[in-house]
Amino acid sequence: MRYGLVGANGKMGVEIQSYFSSLGDLCVLRKDRGVLEEIERPQVIIDFSSPDAVFETVELCRKYSCGLVIGTTALTEEHFSRLKELSEHVPVVQSYNFSTGIAILKRIIKEYASYFEDWDAAMVEIHHNQKKDAPSGTAKMLKQALGREIPISSIRVGGIFGEHTLIFSNSGETVEITHRALSRRAFVIGVRNAALFVLGKEKGFFSYDDVLESAQ
Ligand code: NAD
């Protein structure tokens, strides 16, 4: 696969290049702050950067008529509407979390949320001290899966890749469900699945759930 990468010098960007190149993929467009290397037309562009890069990424996808996989968090309604406009022409996969474990956890929450209807619920999410947004995109996604407002505590400490704990409690008992990413590889494998998925689509707006469902 020939891919482009926005946020190429970042933590996710470096991990993506290391994993993709181990499988023979070629990075033919690299973009970061103040850097743009365009070597060849990419088949897909991957964006793990910051919200202020998104409009330029959309323009790059239009320029090359190629699909997009975007994992950048803290997107606004305006970003989503530009991504949806783009998806009328090319395939776009957007997710705040590309790990398979979080996709499974989301399904579990949707299926069993009603059992905890009368319980208090809260979430604690912990990430490395360089993460810019809080609460995390994943925490927002899990809250949406639960379908109700809950308090979310965000802790930024050390080098933690990403940890989310959902807590249900009543006066007599507590249930906790935790997902812990053990390395950035947990996300990057999903990013490559999504990039391959994009190559097989003409256009449309997709989530990582759609990517996983297509593999079943
Ligand atoms: P990082 O800060 O290490 O890397 C971001 C990179 O993007 C940096 O090199 C930065 O210079 C570059 N960048 C920022 N603005 C830019 C712009 N306007 N144009 C070009 N390049 C720009 O961060 P990270 O840990 O690699 O995370 C990147 C993004 O991915 C964050 O939004 C993070 O929350 C998100 N993320 C998502 C997932 C997921 O599964 N969806 C997983 C991990 C991280």
PDB file of N, CA and C in Angstrom, residues 165-168 174-178:
ATOM      1  N   THR A 165     -11.630   3.184  32.647  1.00  0.00           N
ATOM      2  CA  THR A 165     -12.386   2.343  33.579  1.00  0.00           C
ATOM      3  C   THR A 165     -13.789   2.910  33.747  1.00  0.00           C
ATOM      4  N   LEU A 166     -14.752   2.052  33.498  1.00  0.00           N
ATOM      5  CA  LEU A 166     -16.150   2.417  33.688  1.00  0.00           C
ATOM      6  C   LEU A 166     -16.583   1.813  35.023  1.00  0.00           C
ATOM      7  N   ILE A 167     -17.172   2.646  35.884  1.00  0.00           N
ATOM      8  CA  ILE A 167     -17.542   2.190  37.232  1.00  0.00           C
ATOM      9  C   ILE A 167     -19.060   2.275  37.391  1.00  0.00           C
ATOM     10  N   PHE A 168     -19.664   1.177  37.789  1.00  0.00           N
ATOM     11  CA  PHE A 168     -21.084   1.168  38.136  1.00  0.00           C
ATOM     12  C   PHE A 168     -21.171   0.834  39.621  1.00  0.00           C
ATOM     13  N   THR A 174     -20.207  -2.785  43.603  1.00  0.00           N
ATOM     14  CA  THR A 174     -19.568  -2.019  42.529  1.00  0.00           C
ATOM     15  C   THR A 174     -19.099  -2.971  41.434  1.00  0.00           C
ATOM     16  N   VAL A 175     -19.308  -2.556  40.181  1.00  0.00           N
ATOM     17  CA  VAL A 175     -18.769  -3.301  39.034  1.00  0.00           C
ATOM     18  C   VAL A 175     -17.849  -2.351  38.270  1.00  0.00           C
ATOM     19  N   GLU A 176     -16.625  -2.803  37.965  1.00  0.00           N
ATOM     20  CA  GLU A 176     -15.690  -1.971  37.202  1.00  0.00           C
ATOM     21  C   GLU A 176     -15.247  -2.731  35.957  1.00  0.00           C
ATOM     22  N   ILE A 177     -15.201  -2.013  34.834  1.00  0.00           N
ATOM     23  CA  ILE A 177     -14.698  -2.627  33.594  1.00  0.00           C
ATOM     24  C   ILE A 177     -13.559  -1.738  33.098  1.00  0.00           C
ATOM     25  N   THR A 178     -12.387  -2.358  32.885  1.00  0.00           N
ATOM     26  CA  THR A 178     -11.208  -1.574  32.464  1.00  0.00           C
ATOM     27  C   THR A 178     -10.674  -2.060  31.130  1.00  0.00           C
TER      28      THR A 178
END
